[in-house]
């Protein structure tokens, strides 16, 4: 078994207009840069993108949005992306906001064969509007459906030809759960290692979830600003 | 001492040794700077980390290591990483001891609004709705009134809410207020502030605790590293 493909271009042709794509990353951390850039070159349109947030202007999902390939964005947080805000306010892009944990759980459920689940999160808020309510232990819960993608774009640190993946630090974020919740899962990694090169006890995503894997190139891996400690 | 530091110092007194804590952006992020000596608190960051360390030195940022505010941070001995799904299992499953969040409005039942202002700010709720629904103890840290002097503690929230009847304690620059089944109880007032003055800028009627105290925050002389 060998799930390795040469690069993002080798698989990106599978994506057709209107596809739903789960894209890992939190802010600009753990973003599948090679796959997103290949998708921009490939040009599929009317996409539904599921990602915690639409990234920053001109990078990652932000660049895909600027190229006007996204019809609908499912996210928990929009901050920091002015272009997206402009499109959303003009009604040119559809957005669906989910509480972050609900977003993660919707995909966890999809990956585990659970069609829907009850949660107290979002009850009585805009996130709970129109949802079935049921009480458990005297507390109201809302029914939320699972969320599955046609494709998942996953960024990991290391992987092998069977698709086993290891992430690095907080770059794991949504990547690991998205890897379980799509029909076709593509992983890009910074380094492909030989079978046996990953400690079996430390594999984060077992290869069974992954359909294709390649070694990415030219990672930008930017950081956003923040306070710094004084020496 | 400025208002934000005053609030953060008072909130820090609510922390207990061994607490797992999630902090929102703004004033809450200042809290770890003022933890009483001997108190070890583990910070959870919902993007997938327990044991958030101080901000990095200039030039030592790791792009793979950020907090939920997307700022570069560092790890400490004992830190661990996990996926967003596991992170929210911690939060939604009731494993986080305390969460400290800011607010736009809190009402007399502890219902919180802190994520949207229609027509002005619609950035998304991020993890706030999960935190208020799942954390054992929710502490609101905020300035007592809005910039125009309008009360932020109101009878009923008018802004889109984050959760219904979720807040346990409200700490402001003027007061410490506990949310109870009977309503809001004024527990402490800032030095030089009367209960009447607090009531004047608070919409619902406050019950004054029989053992009303004055908030005491002692500035430390030791500079602690900037956390989170």
Short mmCIF file of C-alpha atoms in Angstrom, two decimals:
data_model
loop_
_atom_site.label_atom_id
_atom_site.label_comp_id
_atom_site.label_asym_id
_atom_site.label_seq_id
_atom_site.Cartn_x
_atom_site.Cartn_y
_atom_site.Cartn_z
CA UNK A 1 0.00 0.00 0.00
CA UNK A 2 1.34 3.39 -0.96
CA UNK A 3 -0.82 6.51 -0.54
CA UNK A 4 1.93 8.85 -1.60
CA UNK A 5 1.23 11.22 -4.47
CA UNK A 6 3.79 13.52 -6.06
CA UNK A 7 2.29 16.84 -4.96
CA UNK A 8 -0.98 18.74 -4.51
CA UNK A 9 -1.49 19.02 -8.29
CA UNK A 10 -1.65 15.24 -8.56
CA UNK A 11 -4.93 15.11 -6.61
CA UNK A 12 -6.44 18.59 -6.85
CA UNK A 13 -8.20 17.74 -10.16
CA UNK A 14 -10.64 15.58 -8.19
CA UNK A 15 -12.26 18.66 -6.72
CA UNK A 16 -15.27 19.80 -8.68
CA UNK A 17 -17.35 22.96 -8.48
CA UNK A 18 -19.69 22.95 -5.49
CA UNK A 19 -17.61 20.58 -3.36
CA UNK A 20 -17.51 20.79 0.44
CA UNK A 21 -13.96 20.96 1.75
CA UNK A 22 -12.85 20.69 5.37
CA UNK A 23 -9.65 22.72 5.76
CA UNK A 24 -7.48 22.41 8.86
CA UNK A 25 -5.79 25.31 10.61
CA UNK A 26 -6.43 27.79 13.39
CA UNK A 27 -5.61 31.33 12.37
CA UNK A 28 -2.45 30.93 10.32
CA UNK A 29 -1.27 27.91 12.33
CA UNK A 30 -1.36 24.42 10.81
CA UNK A 31 -2.72 25.56 7.44
CA UNK A 32 -2.58 23.17 4.43
CA UNK A 33 -0.78 25.78 2.35
CA UNK A 34 0.16 23.60 -0.64
CA UNK A 35 -3.37 22.27 -1.14
CA UNK A 36 -5.01 25.68 -0.86
CA UNK A 37 -2.53 27.22 -3.31
CA UNK A 38 -3.12 24.33 -5.75
CA UNK A 39 -6.88 24.81 -5.42
CA UNK A 40 -6.49 28.50 -6.27
CA UNK A 41 -4.57 27.54 -9.42
CA UNK A 42 -7.12 24.81 -10.23
CA UNK A 43 -10.01 27.25 -9.92
CA UNK A 44 -12.98 25.13 -8.70
CA UNK A 45 -15.86 27.43 -7.79
CA UNK A 46 -18.96 27.60 -5.57
CA UNK A 47 -17.11 25.76 -2.84
CA UNK A 48 -18.32 25.29 0.72
CA UNK A 49 -15.33 25.68 3.02
CA UNK A 50 -15.39 24.43 6.59
CA UNK A 51 -12.57 25.94 8.61
CA UNK A 52 -12.38 27.41 12.10
CA UNK A 53 -11.79 30.85 10.64
CA UNK A 54 -11.19 32.29 7.17
CA UNK A 55 -7.58 33.15 7.93
CA UNK A 56 -6.00 36.50 7.24
CA UNK A 57 -6.21 38.56 4.07
CA UNK A 58 -4.22 36.99 1.25
CA UNK A 59 -3.16 33.80 3.05
CA UNK A 60 -4.71 30.34 3.27
CA UNK A 61 -8.49 30.28 3.07
CA UNK A 62 -8.31 34.10 2.92
CA UNK A 63 -6.61 33.86 -0.50
CA UNK A 64 -9.21 31.34 -1.72
CA UNK A 65 -11.98 33.75 -0.71
CA UNK A 66 -10.26 36.65 -2.44
CA UNK A 67 -10.15 34.52 -5.61
CA UNK A 68 -13.95 34.29 -5.29
CA UNK A 69 -14.05 30.48 -5.26
CA UNK A 70 -16.02 30.21 -2.02
CA UNK A 71 -19.83 30.29 -1.99
CA UNK A 72 -20.28 29.40 1.65
CA UNK A 73 -18.06 29.50 4.71
CA UNK A 74 -18.76 27.45 7.83
CA UNK A 75 -16.61 28.77 10.69
CA UNK A 76 -16.65 29.73 14.35
CA UNK A 77 -14.79 33.00 14.06
CA UNK A 78 -14.41 35.52 11.26
CA UNK A 79 -12.19 38.16 12.90
CA UNK A 80 -9.10 39.51 11.19
CA UNK A 81 -10.38 39.08 7.61
CA UNK A 82 -11.62 42.37 6.21
CA UNK A 83 -12.23 41.11 2.69
CA UNK A 84 -14.44 38.33 3.98
CA UNK A 85 -16.35 40.80 6.12
CA UNK A 86 -16.92 43.00 3.07
CA UNK A 87 -18.23 40.09 0.96
CA UNK A 88 -20.43 38.85 3.81
CA UNK A 89 -21.96 42.26 4.46
CA UNK A 90 -22.62 42.63 0.71
CA UNK A 91 -24.32 39.20 0.71
CA UNK A 92 -21.80 37.84 -1.79
CA UNK A 93 -20.71 35.00 0.43
CA UNK A 94 -22.88 32.88 2.67
CA UNK A 95 -21.65 32.32 6.19
CA UNK A 96 -22.69 29.91 8.88
CA UNK A 97 -21.28 30.50 12.35
CA UNK A 98 -20.98 27.52 14.68
CA UNK A 99 -19.69 27.53 18.25
CA UNK A 100 -16.12 26.24 17.97
CA UNK A 101 -16.73 23.11 20.03
CA UNK A 102 -19.93 22.36 18.14
CA UNK A 103 -18.01 22.70 14.88
CA UNK A 104 -15.36 20.24 16.09
CA UNK A 105 -17.96 17.84 17.49
CA UNK A 106 -20.02 17.91 14.28
CA UNK A 107 -17.00 16.55 12.44
CA UNK A 108 -16.01 14.17 15.21
CA UNK A 109 -19.55 12.77 15.04
CA UNK A 110 -19.44 12.48 11.25
CA UNK A 111 -16.16 10.60 11.47
CA UNK A 112 -17.56 8.25 14.10
CA UNK A 113 -20.81 7.46 12.29
CA UNK A 114 -23.02 9.54 14.56
CA UNK A 115 -25.60 11.45 12.50
CA UNK A 116 -26.49 14.07 15.12
CA UNK A 117 -26.03 14.86 18.80
CA UNK A 118 -27.56 16.91 21.61
CA UNK A 119 -25.56 19.68 23.30
CA UNK A 120 -26.38 22.48 25.75
CA UNK A 121 -23.94 24.74 23.89
CA UNK A 122 -25.81 27.43 21.98
CA UNK A 123 -29.21 26.80 23.57
CA UNK A 124 -31.15 30.08 23.75
CA UNK A 125 -28.68 31.80 21.38
CA UNK A 126 -28.60 32.52 17.66
CA UNK A 127 -26.72 29.22 17.25
CA UNK A 128 -29.74 27.38 18.62
CA UNK A 129 -32.40 29.00 16.46
CA UNK A 130 -34.63 26.50 14.67
CA UNK A 131 -33.04 23.51 16.39
CA UNK A 132 -34.97 20.75 18.13
CA UNK A 133 -34.77 21.12 21.93
CA UNK A 134 -34.86 18.29 24.44
CA UNK A 135 -34.23 18.29 28.17
CA UNK A 136 -31.69 15.97 29.76
CA UNK A 137 -31.19 16.13 33.51
CA UNK A 138 -33.46 19.18 33.65
CA UNK A 139 -31.26 21.12 31.24
CA UNK A 140 -32.30 22.07 27.69
CA UNK A 141 -30.13 20.76 24.85
CA UNK A 142 -30.26 21.38 21.10
CA UNK A 143 -29.99 18.77 18.35
CA UNK A 144 -27.08 19.43 16.00
CA UNK A 145 -26.36 17.39 12.84
CA UNK A 146 -22.96 15.89 12.03
CA UNK A 147 -20.87 17.66 9.40
CA UNK A 148 -19.09 15.74 6.67
CA UNK A 149 -16.92 16.93 3.80
CA UNK A 150 -16.37 15.66 0.28
CA UNK A 151 -12.68 16.41 0.88
CA UNK A 152 -10.45 17.23 3.82
CA UNK A 153 -7.24 19.23 3.50
CA UNK A 154 -5.01 18.20 6.38
CA UNK A 155 -1.63 19.65 7.33
CA UNK A 156 0.63 17.49 9.50
CA UNK A 157 4.28 17.58 10.47
CA UNK A 158 5.36 14.05 9.54
CA UNK A 159 3.70 11.14 7.80
CA UNK A 160 4.44 7.81 6.16
CA UNK A 161 3.23 6.08 2.99
CA UNK A 162 0.41 4.38 4.86
CA UNK A 163 -0.95 7.79 5.82
CA UNK A 164 -0.07 7.73 9.51
CA UNK A 165 0.32 11.32 10.69
CA UNK A 166 2.02 13.23 13.48
CA UNK A 167 1.26 16.89 14.08
CA UNK A 168 3.47 19.45 15.80
CA UNK A 169 2.34 21.48 18.84
CA UNK A 170 -0.84 23.56 18.35
CA UNK A 171 -0.70 23.06 14.58
CA UNK A 172 -2.79 19.93 15.21
CA UNK A 173 -5.97 21.92 16.00
CA UNK A 174 -8.81 21.01 13.59
CA UNK A 175 -6.57 18.94 11.28
CA UNK A 176 -6.90 15.74 13.30
CA UNK A 177 -10.69 15.74 13.53
CA UNK A 178 -11.16 16.79 9.89
CA UNK A 179 -9.01 13.84 8.81
CA UNK A 180 -11.80 11.55 10.05
CA UNK A 181 -14.76 13.31 8.48
CA UNK A 182 -14.41 13.46 4.68
CA UNK A 183 -14.88 11.09 1.76
CA UNK A 184 -11.40 11.84 0.43
CA UNK A 185 -8.71 12.98 2.84
CA UNK A 186 -5.52 14.55 1.52
CA UNK A 187 -2.64 15.10 3.92
CA UNK A 188 0.31 17.37 3.24
CA UNK A 189 3.28 16.96 5.54
CA UNK A 190 6.60 18.68 6.06
CA UNK A 191 8.41 15.37 5.98
CA UNK A 192 7.57 11.89 4.72
CA UNK A 193 9.39 9.21 6.69
CA UNK A 194 9.91 5.51 6.04
CA UNK A 195 7.40 3.02 7.43
CA UNK A 196 8.51 2.47 11.02
CA UNK A 197 9.89 5.99 11.22
CA UNK A 198 6.99 7.12 13.40
CA UNK A 199 6.67 5.86 16.96
CA UNK A 200 3.46 3.73 16.81
CA UNK A 201 2.52 4.96 20.28
CA UNK A 202 2.74 8.56 19.14
CA UNK A 203 0.78 8.50 15.87
CA UNK A 204 -1.96 11.15 16.10
CA UNK A 205 -3.98 10.25 13.00
CA UNK A 206 -3.97 6.54 12.12
CA UNK A 207 -3.43 6.01 8.40
CA UNK A 208 -6.85 4.43 7.87
CA UNK A 209 -8.35 7.91 7.74
CA UNK A 210 -6.01 9.21 5.03
CA UNK A 211 -6.42 8.65 1.27
CA UNK A 212 -3.46 10.55 -0.17
CA UNK A 213 -0.28 12.03 1.26
CA UNK A 214 2.51 14.19 -0.11
CA UNK A 215 5.46 16.22 1.10
CA UNK A 216 4.67 19.93 0.83
CA UNK A 217 7.15 22.58 -0.25
CA UNK A 218 7.75 26.28 0.28
CA UNK A 219 5.88 26.63 3.56
CA UNK A 220 5.44 30.23 4.67
CA UNK A 221 4.19 29.36 8.17
CA UNK A 222 3.63 32.99 9.19
CA UNK A 223 2.96 34.15 12.74
CA UNK A 224 0.49 36.78 13.87
CA UNK A 225 1.65 39.59 16.17
CA UNK A 226 1.53 39.32 19.95
CA UNK A 227 3.27 40.55 23.11
CA UNK A 228 6.89 39.53 23.64
CA UNK A 229 8.75 38.87 26.85
CA UNK A 230 11.56 41.23 27.81
CA UNK A 231 15.01 39.80 28.42
CA UNK B 1 -3.09 50.86 39.41
CA UNK B 2 -5.25 50.98 36.30
CA UNK B 3 -8.76 49.51 36.19
CA UNK B 4 -7.82 46.50 34.11
CA UNK B 5 -4.98 45.53 36.41
CA UNK B 6 -7.23 46.03 39.46
CA UNK B 7 -9.87 43.70 37.99
CA UNK B 8 -7.29 41.09 36.98
CA UNK B 9 -5.72 41.13 40.46
CA UNK B 10 -9.10 40.56 42.10
CA UNK B 11 -9.99 37.74 39.70
CA UNK B 12 -6.63 36.11 40.43
CA UNK B 13 -7.74 35.71 44.05
CA UNK B 14 -10.52 33.39 42.82
CA UNK B 15 -7.98 30.90 41.50
CA UNK B 16 -7.20 27.80 43.52
CA UNK B 17 -4.18 25.53 43.41
CA UNK B 18 -4.66 22.85 40.77
CA UNK B 19 -7.32 24.69 38.78
CA UNK B 20 -7.53 24.12 35.04
CA UNK B 21 -8.51 27.50 33.65
CA UNK B 22 -9.49 28.91 30.28
CA UNK B 23 -9.08 32.65 29.81
CA UNK B 24 -10.81 34.84 27.24
CA UNK B 25 -9.13 37.72 25.46
CA UNK B 26 -8.71 41.18 27.05
CA UNK B 27 -8.62 41.62 30.83
CA UNK B 28 -8.78 37.83 31.51
CA UNK B 29 -5.38 37.32 29.85
CA UNK B 30 -3.81 39.50 32.57
CA UNK B 31 -4.97 37.23 35.42
CA UNK B 32 -1.99 34.79 35.47
CA UNK B 33 0.35 37.74 36.07
CA UNK B 34 -1.18 38.22 39.51
CA UNK B 35 -1.66 34.70 40.89
CA UNK B 36 -1.06 34.51 44.65
CA UNK B 37 2.21 32.77 45.57
CA UNK B 38 1.99 29.00 45.87
CA UNK B 39 -0.97 28.71 43.52
CA UNK B 40 -0.33 26.54 40.48
CA UNK B 41 -2.92 27.00 37.76
CA UNK B 42 -2.85 25.20 34.40
CA UNK B 43 -4.00 27.34 31.48
CA UNK B 44 -6.02 25.68 28.74
CA UNK B 45 -6.02 27.17 25.26
CA UNK B 46 -8.93 25.90 23.16
CA UNK B 47 -6.87 25.53 20.00
CA UNK B 48 -5.33 22.50 21.70
CA UNK B 49 -2.95 23.07 24.60
CA UNK B 50 -2.74 22.60 28.35
CA UNK B 51 0.02 24.38 30.22
CA UNK B 52 0.30 27.58 28.22
CA UNK B 53 3.61 29.28 29.02
CA UNK B 54 4.76 32.89 28.85
CA UNK B 55 4.96 34.89 25.64
CA UNK B 56 8.20 34.15 23.72
CA UNK B 57 11.20 36.42 23.54
CA UNK B 58 11.43 38.54 20.40
CA UNK B 59 12.66 36.37 17.51
CA UNK B 60 11.83 33.09 19.28
CA UNK B 61 8.24 32.73 18.03
CA UNK B 62 7.28 29.22 16.86
CA UNK B 63 4.63 29.38 14.12
CA UNK B 64 3.30 25.99 15.30
CA UNK B 65 2.71 27.28 18.84
CA UNK B 66 -0.01 29.88 19.42
CA UNK B 67 -2.79 30.58 21.91
CA UNK B 68 -6.49 30.94 21.16
CA UNK B 69 -5.94 34.67 20.57
CA UNK B 70 -3.53 33.53 17.79
CA UNK B 71 -0.54 35.08 19.57
CA UNK B 72 2.72 33.11 19.71
CA UNK B 73 3.26 31.54 23.15
CA UNK B 74 5.68 29.03 24.67
CA UNK B 75 5.36 25.64 26.33
CA UNK B 76 6.41 24.84 29.90
CA UNK B 77 7.46 21.59 31.57
CA UNK B 78 4.27 19.53 31.74
CA UNK B 79 2.55 21.10 28.71
CA UNK B 80 0.60 18.89 26.32
CA UNK B 81 -1.13 19.25 22.97
CA UNK B 82 -4.34 17.79 21.56
CA UNK B 83 -6.87 18.27 18.78
CA UNK B 84 -9.75 20.76 18.73
CA UNK B 85 -12.20 17.88 19.27
CA UNK B 86 -10.42 16.73 22.43
CA UNK B 87 -10.00 20.32 23.58
CA UNK B 88 -13.73 20.91 23.45
CA UNK B 89 -14.41 17.55 25.07
CA UNK B 90 -12.50 19.05 28.03
CA UNK B 91 -14.51 22.26 27.88
CA UNK B 92 -17.96 20.82 27.10
CA UNK B 93 -17.44 17.78 29.29
CA UNK B 94 -17.09 19.88 32.45
CA UNK B 95 -13.38 19.31 33.01
CA UNK B 96 -12.37 22.98 33.13
CA UNK B 97 -12.58 24.36 36.69
CA UNK B 98 -12.98 28.01 35.81
CA UNK B 99 -13.29 30.26 32.83
CA UNK B 100 -12.75 34.01 32.88
CA UNK B 101 -14.43 35.95 30.09
CA UNK B 102 -15.17 39.56 29.23
CA UNK B 103 -18.72 40.78 28.63
CA UNK B 104 -20.71 43.35 26.73
CA UNK B 105 -23.75 42.71 28.97
CA UNK B 106 -24.58 40.41 31.89
CA UNK B 107 -28.08 40.27 33.26
CA UNK B 108 -29.48 39.60 36.72
CA UNK B 109 -29.83 35.90 35.98
CA UNK B 110 -26.26 35.56 34.79
CA UNK B 111 -27.17 35.45 31.12
CA UNK B 112 -24.18 36.69 29.15
CA UNK B 113 -23.81 38.63 25.89
CA UNK B 114 -20.22 38.94 24.68
CA UNK B 115 -19.91 37.96 21.04
CA UNK B 116 -21.90 40.23 18.74
CA UNK B 117 -23.30 43.71 18.27
CA UNK B 118 -25.78 43.61 15.38
CA UNK B 119 -24.68 45.87 12.53
CA UNK B 120 -21.34 46.60 14.18
CA UNK B 121 -19.47 43.55 15.31
CA UNK B 122 -20.12 40.07 14.06
CA UNK B 123 -16.83 38.33 14.39
CA UNK B 124 -18.20 35.01 15.56
CA UNK B 125 -18.56 33.30 18.91
CA UNK B 126 -15.40 31.22 18.65
CA UNK B 127 -15.31 29.00 21.74
CA UNK B 128 -17.31 31.31 24.02
CA UNK B 129 -20.64 29.47 23.80
CA UNK B 130 -18.94 26.16 24.57
CA UNK B 131 -17.04 27.65 27.51
CA UNK B 132 -20.09 29.20 29.16
CA UNK B 133 -22.09 25.99 28.70
CA UNK B 134 -19.43 23.60 29.94
CA UNK B 135 -17.16 25.25 32.50
CA UNK B 136 -17.76 24.57 36.21
CA UNK B 137 -17.38 28.21 37.26
CA UNK B 138 -17.75 31.23 34.98
CA UNK B 139 -16.19 34.49 36.15
CA UNK B 140 -16.96 37.66 34.23
CA UNK B 141 -14.14 40.23 34.28
CA UNK B 142 -15.10 43.62 32.87
CA UNK B 143 -15.29 47.34 33.50
CA UNK B 144 -18.49 48.09 35.35
CA UNK B 145 -19.96 50.39 32.70
CA UNK B 146 -19.60 50.93 28.96
CA UNK B 147 -17.40 53.77 27.69
CA UNK B 148 -20.43 56.09 27.63
CA UNK B 149 -21.21 55.25 31.26
CA UNK B 150 -24.19 52.98 30.45
CA UNK B 151 -24.63 49.98 32.77
CA UNK B 152 -23.29 46.67 31.45
CA UNK B 153 -25.02 44.78 34.25
CA UNK B 154 -28.62 44.90 33.06
CA UNK B 155 -32.05 43.46 33.89
CA UNK B 156 -32.19 41.59 30.60
CA UNK B 157 -29.59 41.32 27.84
CA UNK B 158 -30.49 43.19 24.65
CA UNK B 159 -27.52 41.97 22.61
CA UNK B 160 -27.27 38.45 21.09
CA UNK B 161 -26.57 36.16 24.03
CA UNK B 162 -23.71 33.71 24.49
CA UNK B 163 -25.47 31.53 27.07
CA UNK B 164 -28.50 31.54 29.35
CA UNK B 165 -27.96 31.83 33.14
CA UNK B 166 -24.29 30.96 32.97
CA UNK B 167 -22.27 33.53 34.98
CA UNK B 168 -21.33 32.76 38.61
CA UNK B 169 -19.34 35.84 39.59
CA UNK B 170 -18.88 39.34 38.15
CA UNK B 171 -15.69 41.22 38.95
CA UNK B 172 -15.48 44.87 37.89
CA UNK B 173 -13.47 47.96 38.76
CA UNK B 174 -16.19 48.89 41.28
CA UNK B 175 -17.49 45.66 42.75
CA UNK B 176 -17.57 41.90 43.14
CA UNK B 177 -21.08 40.60 42.50
CA UNK B 178 -22.27 37.04 42.92
CA UNK B 179 -25.04 35.66 40.74
CA UNK B 180 -27.49 33.70 42.92
CA UNK B 181 -30.95 32.22 42.45
CA UNK B 182 -32.35 35.21 44.36
CA UNK B 183 -30.59 37.65 42.06
CA UNK B 184 -27.38 39.64 42.22
CA UNK B 185 -25.61 39.91 45.57
CA UNK B 186 -23.07 42.67 46.14
CA UNK B 187 -20.19 40.97 47.97
CA UNK B 188 -17.40 43.53 47.77
CA UNK B 189 -16.92 47.16 46.77
CA UNK B 190 -13.75 48.86 45.56
CA UNK B 191 -11.94 51.07 48.09
CA UNK B 192 -13.74 54.40 48.46
CA UNK B 193 -16.83 53.20 46.57
CA UNK B 194 -20.19 52.99 48.36
CA UNK B 195 -22.85 50.33 47.64
CA UNK B 196 -25.13 53.18 46.56
CA UNK B 197 -22.59 54.31 43.97
CA UNK B 198 -22.40 50.75 42.60
CA UNK B 199 -26.20 50.50 42.50
CA UNK B 200 -26.41 53.76 40.58
CA UNK B 201 -24.52 52.28 37.60
CA UNK B 202 -26.15 48.84 37.85
CA UNK B 203 -29.60 48.30 36.30
CA UNK B 204 -31.02 45.46 38.43
CA UNK B 205 -31.42 45.88 42.18
CA UNK B 206 -28.46 44.54 44.13
CA UNK B 207 -28.85 42.69 47.40
CA UNK B 208 -26.12 43.90 49.73
CA UNK B 209 -24.33 41.05 51.49
CA UNK B 210 -24.53 41.30 55.29
CA UNK B 211 -20.77 40.87 55.44
CA UNK B 212 -19.98 43.35 52.66
CA UNK B 213 -16.22 43.69 52.21
CA UNK B 214 -13.83 46.08 50.53
CA UNK B 215 -11.85 44.66 47.61
CA UNK B 216 -8.26 44.21 48.66
CA UNK B 217 -5.55 43.88 46.06
CA UNK B 218 -1.97 44.23 47.15
CA UNK B 219 0.40 45.23 44.37
CA UNK B 220 3.37 42.91 44.23
CA UNK B 221 6.91 44.10 44.02
CA UNK B 222 8.04 41.08 42.01
CA UNK B 223 7.50 41.31 38.27
CA UNK B 224 6.05 38.04 37.02
CA UNK B 225 6.56 36.89 33.45
CA UNK B 226 3.80 37.77 31.01
CA UNK B 227 1.63 34.73 30.69
CA UNK B 228 -0.69 33.66 27.91
#
